[in-house]
GROMACS .gro file of C-alpha atoms in nm:
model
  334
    1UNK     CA    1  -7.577  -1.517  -0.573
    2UNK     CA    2  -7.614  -1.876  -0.403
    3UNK     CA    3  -7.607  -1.865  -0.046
    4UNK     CA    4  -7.597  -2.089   0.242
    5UNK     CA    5  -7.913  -1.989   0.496
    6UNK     CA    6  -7.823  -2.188   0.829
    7UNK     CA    7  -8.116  -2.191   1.056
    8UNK     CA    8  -8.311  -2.091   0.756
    9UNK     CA    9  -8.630  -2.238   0.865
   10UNK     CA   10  -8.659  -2.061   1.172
   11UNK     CA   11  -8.829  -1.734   1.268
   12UNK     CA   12  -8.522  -1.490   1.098
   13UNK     CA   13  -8.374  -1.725   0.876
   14UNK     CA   14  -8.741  -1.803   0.701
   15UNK     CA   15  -8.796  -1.424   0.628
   16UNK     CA   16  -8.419  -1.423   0.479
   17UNK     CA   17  -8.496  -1.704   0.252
   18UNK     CA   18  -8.780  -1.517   0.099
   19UNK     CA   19  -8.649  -1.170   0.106
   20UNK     CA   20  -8.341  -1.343  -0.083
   21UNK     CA   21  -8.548  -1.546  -0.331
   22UNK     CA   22  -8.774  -1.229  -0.381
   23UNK     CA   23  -8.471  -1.088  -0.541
   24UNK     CA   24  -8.339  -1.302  -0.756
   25UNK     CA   25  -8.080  -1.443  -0.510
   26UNK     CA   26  -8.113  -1.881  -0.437
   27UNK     CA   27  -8.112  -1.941  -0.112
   28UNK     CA   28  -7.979  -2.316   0.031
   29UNK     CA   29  -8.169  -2.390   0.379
   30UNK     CA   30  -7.961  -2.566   0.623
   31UNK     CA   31  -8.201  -2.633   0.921
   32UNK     CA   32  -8.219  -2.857   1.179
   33UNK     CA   33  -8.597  -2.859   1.113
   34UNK     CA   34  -8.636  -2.882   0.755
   35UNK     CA   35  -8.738  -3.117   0.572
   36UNK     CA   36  -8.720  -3.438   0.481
   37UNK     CA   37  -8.352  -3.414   0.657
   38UNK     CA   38  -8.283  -3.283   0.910
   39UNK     CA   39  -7.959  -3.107   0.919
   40UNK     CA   40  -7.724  -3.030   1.245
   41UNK     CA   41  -7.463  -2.790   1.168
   42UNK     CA   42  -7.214  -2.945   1.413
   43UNK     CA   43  -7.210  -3.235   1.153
   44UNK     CA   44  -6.920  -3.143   0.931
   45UNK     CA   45  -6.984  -3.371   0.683
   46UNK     CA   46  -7.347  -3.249   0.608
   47UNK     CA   47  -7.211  -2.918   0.643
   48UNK     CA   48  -6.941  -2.976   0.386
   49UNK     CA   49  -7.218  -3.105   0.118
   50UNK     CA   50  -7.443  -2.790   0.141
   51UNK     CA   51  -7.152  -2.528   0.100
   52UNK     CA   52  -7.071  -2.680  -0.271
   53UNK     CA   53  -7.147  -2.406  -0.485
   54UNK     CA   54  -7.226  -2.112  -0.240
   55UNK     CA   55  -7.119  -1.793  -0.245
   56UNK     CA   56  -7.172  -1.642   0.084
   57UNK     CA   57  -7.346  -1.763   0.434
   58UNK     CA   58  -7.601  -1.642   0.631
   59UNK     CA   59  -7.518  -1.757   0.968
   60UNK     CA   60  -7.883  -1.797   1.159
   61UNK     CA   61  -7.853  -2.145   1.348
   62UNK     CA   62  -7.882  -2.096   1.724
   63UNK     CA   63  -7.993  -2.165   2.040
   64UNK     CA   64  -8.144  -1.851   2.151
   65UNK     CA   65  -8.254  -1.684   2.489
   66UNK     CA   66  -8.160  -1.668   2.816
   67UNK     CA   67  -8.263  -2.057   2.870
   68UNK     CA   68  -8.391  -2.202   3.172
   69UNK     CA   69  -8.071  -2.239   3.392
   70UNK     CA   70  -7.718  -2.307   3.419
   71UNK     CA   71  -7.804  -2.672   3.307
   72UNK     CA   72  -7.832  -2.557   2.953
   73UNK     CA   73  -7.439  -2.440   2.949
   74UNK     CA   74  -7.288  -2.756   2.740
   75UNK     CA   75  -7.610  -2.673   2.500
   76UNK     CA   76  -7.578  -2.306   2.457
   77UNK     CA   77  -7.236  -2.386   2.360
   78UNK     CA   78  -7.240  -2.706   2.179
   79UNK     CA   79  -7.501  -2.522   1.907
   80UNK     CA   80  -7.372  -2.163   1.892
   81UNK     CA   81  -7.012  -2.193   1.900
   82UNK     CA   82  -6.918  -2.540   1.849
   83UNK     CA   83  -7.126  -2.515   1.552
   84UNK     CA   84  -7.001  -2.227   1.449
   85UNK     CA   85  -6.650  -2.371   1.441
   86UNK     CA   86  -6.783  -2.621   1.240
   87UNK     CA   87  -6.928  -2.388   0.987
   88UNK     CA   88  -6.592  -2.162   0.969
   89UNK     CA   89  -6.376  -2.487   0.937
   90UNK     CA   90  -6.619  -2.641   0.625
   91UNK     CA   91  -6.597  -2.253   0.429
   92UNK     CA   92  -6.212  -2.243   0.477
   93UNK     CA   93  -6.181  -2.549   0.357
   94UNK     CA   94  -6.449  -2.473   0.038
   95UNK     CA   95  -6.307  -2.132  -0.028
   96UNK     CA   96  -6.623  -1.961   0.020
   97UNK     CA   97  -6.490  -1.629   0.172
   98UNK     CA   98  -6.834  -1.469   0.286
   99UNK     CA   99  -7.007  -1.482   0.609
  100UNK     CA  100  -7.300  -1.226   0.754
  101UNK     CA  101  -7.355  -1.405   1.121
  102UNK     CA  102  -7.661  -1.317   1.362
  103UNK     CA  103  -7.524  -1.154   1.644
  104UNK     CA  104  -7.671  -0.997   1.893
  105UNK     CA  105  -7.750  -0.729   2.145
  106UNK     CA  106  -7.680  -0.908   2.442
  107UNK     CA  107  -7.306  -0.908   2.381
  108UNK     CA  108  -7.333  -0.512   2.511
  109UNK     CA  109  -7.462  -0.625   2.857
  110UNK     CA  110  -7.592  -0.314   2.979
  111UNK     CA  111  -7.619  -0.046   2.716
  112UNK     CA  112  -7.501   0.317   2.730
  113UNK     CA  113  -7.515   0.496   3.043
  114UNK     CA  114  -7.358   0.877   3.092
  115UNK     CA  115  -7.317   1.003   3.488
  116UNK     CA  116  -7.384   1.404   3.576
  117UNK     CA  117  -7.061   1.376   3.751
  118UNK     CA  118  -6.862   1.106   3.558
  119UNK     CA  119  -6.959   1.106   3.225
  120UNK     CA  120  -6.951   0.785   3.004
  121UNK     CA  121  -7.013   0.522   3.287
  122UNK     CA  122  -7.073   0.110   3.193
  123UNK     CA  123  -7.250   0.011   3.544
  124UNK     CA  124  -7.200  -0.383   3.650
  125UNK     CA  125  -7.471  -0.642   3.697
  126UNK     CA  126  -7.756  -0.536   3.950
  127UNK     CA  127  -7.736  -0.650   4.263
  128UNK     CA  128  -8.004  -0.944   4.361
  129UNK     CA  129  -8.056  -0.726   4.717
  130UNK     CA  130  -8.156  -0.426   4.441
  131UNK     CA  131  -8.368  -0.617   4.250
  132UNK     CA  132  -8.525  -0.728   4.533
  133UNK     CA  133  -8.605  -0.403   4.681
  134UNK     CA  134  -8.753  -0.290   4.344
  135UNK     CA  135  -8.415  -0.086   4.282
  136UNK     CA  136  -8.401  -0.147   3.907
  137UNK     CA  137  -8.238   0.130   3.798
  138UNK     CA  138  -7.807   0.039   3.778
  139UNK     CA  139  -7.638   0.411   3.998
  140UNK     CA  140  -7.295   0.484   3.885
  141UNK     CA  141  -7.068   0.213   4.019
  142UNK     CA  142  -6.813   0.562   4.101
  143UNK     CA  143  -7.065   0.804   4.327
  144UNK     CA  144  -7.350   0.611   4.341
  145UNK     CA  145  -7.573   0.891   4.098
  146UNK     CA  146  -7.912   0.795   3.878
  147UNK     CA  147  -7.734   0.734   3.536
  148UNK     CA  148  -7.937   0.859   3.215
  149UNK     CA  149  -7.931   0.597   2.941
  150UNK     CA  150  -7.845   0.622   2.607
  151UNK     CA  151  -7.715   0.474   2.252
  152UNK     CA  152  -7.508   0.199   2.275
  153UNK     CA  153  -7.308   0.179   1.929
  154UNK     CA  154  -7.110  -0.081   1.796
  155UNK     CA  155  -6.748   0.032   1.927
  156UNK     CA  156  -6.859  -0.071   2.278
  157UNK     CA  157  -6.661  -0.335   2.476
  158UNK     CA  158  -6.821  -0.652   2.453
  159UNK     CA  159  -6.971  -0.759   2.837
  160UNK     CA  160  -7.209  -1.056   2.828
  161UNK     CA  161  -7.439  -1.134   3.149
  162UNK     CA  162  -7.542  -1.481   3.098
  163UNK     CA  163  -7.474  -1.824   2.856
  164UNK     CA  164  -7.610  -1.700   2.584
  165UNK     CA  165  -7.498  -1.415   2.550
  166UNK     CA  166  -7.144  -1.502   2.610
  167UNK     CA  167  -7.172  -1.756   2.336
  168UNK     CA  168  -7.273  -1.469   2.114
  169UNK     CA  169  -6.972  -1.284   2.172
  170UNK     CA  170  -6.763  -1.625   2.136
  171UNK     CA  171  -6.942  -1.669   1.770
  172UNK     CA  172  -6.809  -1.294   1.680
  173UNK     CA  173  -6.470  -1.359   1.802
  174UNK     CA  174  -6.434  -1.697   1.588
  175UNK     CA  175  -6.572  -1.556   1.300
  176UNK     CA  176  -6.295  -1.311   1.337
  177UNK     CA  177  -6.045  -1.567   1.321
  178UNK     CA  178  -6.182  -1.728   1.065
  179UNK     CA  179  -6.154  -1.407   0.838
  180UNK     CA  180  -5.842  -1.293   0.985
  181UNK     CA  181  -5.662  -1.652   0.845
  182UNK     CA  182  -5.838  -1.685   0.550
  183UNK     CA  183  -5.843  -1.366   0.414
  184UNK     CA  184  -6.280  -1.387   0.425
  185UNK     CA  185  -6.494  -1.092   0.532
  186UNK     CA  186  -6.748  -1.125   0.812
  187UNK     CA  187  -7.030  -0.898   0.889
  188UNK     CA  188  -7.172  -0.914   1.221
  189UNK     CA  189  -7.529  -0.762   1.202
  190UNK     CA  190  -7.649  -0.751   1.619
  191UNK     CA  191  -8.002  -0.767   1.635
  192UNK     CA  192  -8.178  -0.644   1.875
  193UNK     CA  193  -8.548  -0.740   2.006
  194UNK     CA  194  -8.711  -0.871   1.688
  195UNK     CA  195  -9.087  -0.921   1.689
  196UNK     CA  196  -9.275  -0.981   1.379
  197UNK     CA  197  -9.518  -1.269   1.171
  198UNK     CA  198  -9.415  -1.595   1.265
  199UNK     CA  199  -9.232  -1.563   1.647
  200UNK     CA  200  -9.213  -1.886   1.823
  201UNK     CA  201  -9.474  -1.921   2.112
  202UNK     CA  202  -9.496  -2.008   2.461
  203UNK     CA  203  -9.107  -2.137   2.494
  204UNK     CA  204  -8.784  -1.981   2.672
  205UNK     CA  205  -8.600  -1.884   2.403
  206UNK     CA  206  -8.896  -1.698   2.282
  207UNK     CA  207  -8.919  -1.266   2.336
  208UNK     CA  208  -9.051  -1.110   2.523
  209UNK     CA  209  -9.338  -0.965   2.289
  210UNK     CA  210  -9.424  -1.375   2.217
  211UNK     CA  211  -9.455  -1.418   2.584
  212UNK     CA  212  -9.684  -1.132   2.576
  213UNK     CA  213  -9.876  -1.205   2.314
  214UNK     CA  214  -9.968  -1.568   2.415
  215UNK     CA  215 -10.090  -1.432   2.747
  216UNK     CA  216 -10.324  -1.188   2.580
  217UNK     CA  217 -10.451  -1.553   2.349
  218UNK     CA  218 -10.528  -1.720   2.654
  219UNK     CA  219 -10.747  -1.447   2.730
  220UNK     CA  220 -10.458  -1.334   3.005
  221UNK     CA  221 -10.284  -1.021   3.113
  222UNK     CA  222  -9.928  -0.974   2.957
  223UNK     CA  223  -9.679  -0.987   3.295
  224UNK     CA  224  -9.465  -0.714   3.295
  225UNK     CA  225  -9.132  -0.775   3.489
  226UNK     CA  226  -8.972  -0.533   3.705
  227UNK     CA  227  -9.137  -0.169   3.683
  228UNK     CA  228  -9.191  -0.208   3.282
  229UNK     CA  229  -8.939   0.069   3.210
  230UNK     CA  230  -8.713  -0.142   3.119
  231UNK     CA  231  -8.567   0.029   2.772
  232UNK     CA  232  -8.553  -0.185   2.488
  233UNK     CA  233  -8.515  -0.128   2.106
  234UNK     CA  234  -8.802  -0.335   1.909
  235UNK     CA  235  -8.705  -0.455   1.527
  236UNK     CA  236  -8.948  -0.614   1.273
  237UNK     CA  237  -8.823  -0.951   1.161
  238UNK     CA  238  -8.889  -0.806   0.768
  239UNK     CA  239  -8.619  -0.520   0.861
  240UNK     CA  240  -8.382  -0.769   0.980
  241UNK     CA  241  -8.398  -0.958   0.641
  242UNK     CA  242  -8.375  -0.657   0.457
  243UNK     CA  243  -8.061  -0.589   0.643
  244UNK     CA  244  -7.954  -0.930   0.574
  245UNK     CA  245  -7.938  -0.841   0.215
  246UNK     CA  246  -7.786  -0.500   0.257
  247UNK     CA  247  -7.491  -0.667   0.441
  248UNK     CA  248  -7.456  -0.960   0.159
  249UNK     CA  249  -7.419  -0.673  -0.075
  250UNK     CA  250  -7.193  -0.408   0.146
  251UNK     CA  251  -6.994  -0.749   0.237
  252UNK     CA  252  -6.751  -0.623  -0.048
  253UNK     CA  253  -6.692  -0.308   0.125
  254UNK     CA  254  -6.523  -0.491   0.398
  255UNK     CA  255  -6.170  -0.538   0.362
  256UNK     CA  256  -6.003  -0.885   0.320
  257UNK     CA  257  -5.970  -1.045   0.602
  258UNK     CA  258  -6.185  -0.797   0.820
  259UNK     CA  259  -6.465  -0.809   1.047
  260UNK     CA  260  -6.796  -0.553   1.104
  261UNK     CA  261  -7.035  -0.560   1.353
  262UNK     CA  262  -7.392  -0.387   1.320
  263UNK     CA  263  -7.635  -0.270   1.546
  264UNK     CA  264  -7.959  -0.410   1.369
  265UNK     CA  265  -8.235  -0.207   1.504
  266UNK     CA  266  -8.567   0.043   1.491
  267UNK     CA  267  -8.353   0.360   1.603
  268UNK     CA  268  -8.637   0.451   1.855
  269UNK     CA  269  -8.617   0.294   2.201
  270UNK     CA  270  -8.929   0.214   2.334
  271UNK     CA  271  -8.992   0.042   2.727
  272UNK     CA  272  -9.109  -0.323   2.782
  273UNK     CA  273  -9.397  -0.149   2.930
  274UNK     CA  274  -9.494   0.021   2.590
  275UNK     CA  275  -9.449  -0.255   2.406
  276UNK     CA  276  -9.706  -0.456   2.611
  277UNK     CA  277  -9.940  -0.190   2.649
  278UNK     CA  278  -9.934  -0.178   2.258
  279UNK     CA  279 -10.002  -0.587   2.217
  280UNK     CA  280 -10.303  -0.551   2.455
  281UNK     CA  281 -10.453  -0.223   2.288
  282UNK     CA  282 -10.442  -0.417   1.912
  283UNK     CA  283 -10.540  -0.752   2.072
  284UNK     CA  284 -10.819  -0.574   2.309
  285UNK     CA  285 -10.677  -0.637   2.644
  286UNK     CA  286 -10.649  -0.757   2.893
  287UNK     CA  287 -10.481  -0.493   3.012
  288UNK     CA  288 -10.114  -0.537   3.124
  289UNK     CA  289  -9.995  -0.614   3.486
  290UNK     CA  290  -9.669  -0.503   3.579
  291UNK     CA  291  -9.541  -0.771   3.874
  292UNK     CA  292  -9.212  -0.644   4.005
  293UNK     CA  293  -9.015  -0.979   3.909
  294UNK     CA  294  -8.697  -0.978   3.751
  295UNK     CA  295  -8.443  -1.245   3.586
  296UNK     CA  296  -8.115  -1.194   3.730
  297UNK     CA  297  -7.973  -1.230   3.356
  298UNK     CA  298  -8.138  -0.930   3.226
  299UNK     CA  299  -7.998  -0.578   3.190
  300UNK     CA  300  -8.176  -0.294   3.268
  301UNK     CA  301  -8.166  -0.044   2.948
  302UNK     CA  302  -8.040  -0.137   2.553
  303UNK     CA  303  -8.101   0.069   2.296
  304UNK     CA  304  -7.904   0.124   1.969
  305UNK     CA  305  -7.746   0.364   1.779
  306UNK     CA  306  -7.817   0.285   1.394
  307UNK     CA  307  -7.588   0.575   1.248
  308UNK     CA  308  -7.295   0.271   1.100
  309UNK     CA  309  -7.543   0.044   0.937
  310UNK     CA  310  -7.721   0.339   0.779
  311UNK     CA  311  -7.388   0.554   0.677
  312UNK     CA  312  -7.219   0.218   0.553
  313UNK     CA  313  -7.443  -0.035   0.428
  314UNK     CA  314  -7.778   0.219   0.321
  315UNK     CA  315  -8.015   0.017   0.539
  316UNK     CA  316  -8.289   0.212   0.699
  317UNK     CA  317  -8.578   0.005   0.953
  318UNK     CA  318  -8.902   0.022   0.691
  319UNK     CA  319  -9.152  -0.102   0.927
  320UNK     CA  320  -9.359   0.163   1.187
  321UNK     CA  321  -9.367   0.038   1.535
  322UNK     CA  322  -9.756   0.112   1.576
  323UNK     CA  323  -9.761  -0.093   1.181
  324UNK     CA  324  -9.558  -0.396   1.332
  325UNK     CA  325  -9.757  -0.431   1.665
  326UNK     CA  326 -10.078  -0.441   1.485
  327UNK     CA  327  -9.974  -0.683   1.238
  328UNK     CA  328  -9.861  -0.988   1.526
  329UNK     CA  329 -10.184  -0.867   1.696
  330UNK     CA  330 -10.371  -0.971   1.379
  331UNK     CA  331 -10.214  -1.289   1.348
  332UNK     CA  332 -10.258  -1.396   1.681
  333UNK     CA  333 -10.617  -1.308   1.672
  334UNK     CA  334 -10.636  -1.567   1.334
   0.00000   0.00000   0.00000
């Protein structure tokens, strides 16, 4: 199989390159940071040129994170879904009929959430005041009662909180389209916090475990935001490649014209807290401090349910949490 890796020198798209060559596959990098060209995939000319003879696409190219502020709007869009439209315009014209795109968590906005009283309950954004007054925790928008967090799975109604992550959920919806009138198939695989060999450092659009782990290099306490129980699910980038190539070969399963979306993630929620607490143990320390500070973009809790992409595409996370930690721990110690 040939296929089209945009963003494929990045921190994802690299690892999807490999995992893809490691199997026999060729993978086609399309990256704005490759070389000796650069390559923009807004530019539907050069776009055009690298599609000739692919089979499927690996959608990676992105701005990513919650950014700096509202200034990087025009940005956020321009790259993630003016590009996209790009993309889908140059396969429908080439006839190449496969897509697997990098969504993302962050269309969910808050994750799952059940009430004693209500049941089922999506709260809204938290309240600067709350935040504020170091009341992290979203009540039940109906009575006002301590929700219990949960799974979020994939049939959840899309509710972005920031630019970003509305320009996810604008990448999904074209990609849609795009299937819908061509009669392509579209996977959707919605990562959640990846962390592995390779992360970007020190930047905005960087996770949170890269932030942490260039503290503990300076020879500096990771800063925990808010109370650190914050719930997040924590993916290794190699798991994410792997199911990469379990959706290029389940893409057949999808029906003509139809779209799938996949939570991409570990299975076992873990806090922010943890997470840090973990970096500075395999680093040896500092220890973490935990500062009370919040973004007003970030959701409380979001952890995944992995039962579709395991029941439908026979991808299973290979990579122990304790395994992963240790292994970016190494590397920044190098």
């Amino acid at each position: 199989m040939r296929v089209l890796v945009t963003g494929g020198a990045g921190f994802i798209g690299s690892q999807i390159v490999t995992a893809l060559e490691d199997v026999g596959h060729h993978a086609d990098v399309f990256d704005a940071r490759s070389t000796p060209e650069a390559r923009d995939v807004r530019d539907p000319v050069a776009v055009a040129r690298a599609l000739r003879g692919a089979d499927a696409v690996c959608h990676q190219a992105a701005m990513v994170g919650l950014g700096r502020d509202f200034s990087d709007a025009a940005d956020y869009v321009s790259h993630n879904d003016h590009g996209t439209a790009v993309l889908l315009a140059a396969m429908a014209e080439a006839g190449v009929g496969a897509l697997v795109l990098a969504g993302s968590m962050v269309a969910y906005g808050e994750g799952a959430y059940t009430c004693p009283e209500h049941g089922p309950t999506r709260p809204g954004p938290r309240a600067a005041s709350d935040l504020d007054a170091g009341r992290f925790e979203p009540p039940c928008p109906r009575c006002g009662a301590p929700l219990a967090p949960g799974l979020v799975t994939e049939d959840a109604p899309a509710d972005p909180r920031n630019v970003y992550a509305a320009t996810k959920v604008a990448q999904e919806h074209l990609a849609a389209a795009w299937a819908r009138m061509t009669g392509g198939r579209a996977i959707s695989l919605r990562y959640h916090n990846v962390y592995g060999p390779g992360m970007p450092r020190d930047t905005p659009y960087a996770g949170v475990a890269s932030f942490f782990l260039s503290a503990l290099a300076r020879g500096e306490p990771p800063r925990v935001f808010e109370d650190g129980r914050q719930r997040r699910d924590f993916v290794h980038v190699g798991d994410v490649a792997a199911a990469n190539l379990a959706a290029l070969t389940g893409i057949a399963t999808v029906d003509p014209g139809g779209f799938r979306a996949y939570n991409t993630a570990s299975g076992e929620p873990r806090t922010v807290g943890d997470l840090a607490a973990a970096l500075a143990a395999a680093h040896g320390g500092p220890d973490p401090v935990v500062t009370g500070e919040y973004r007003l973009g970030d959701v409380r809790h979001v952890t995944a349910s992995t039962a579709r992409i395991r029941a439908e595409l026979g991808w299973a996370p290979a990579v122990a949490f304790a395994d992963g930690v240790a292994g970016i721990a190494k590397e920044a110690r190098a």
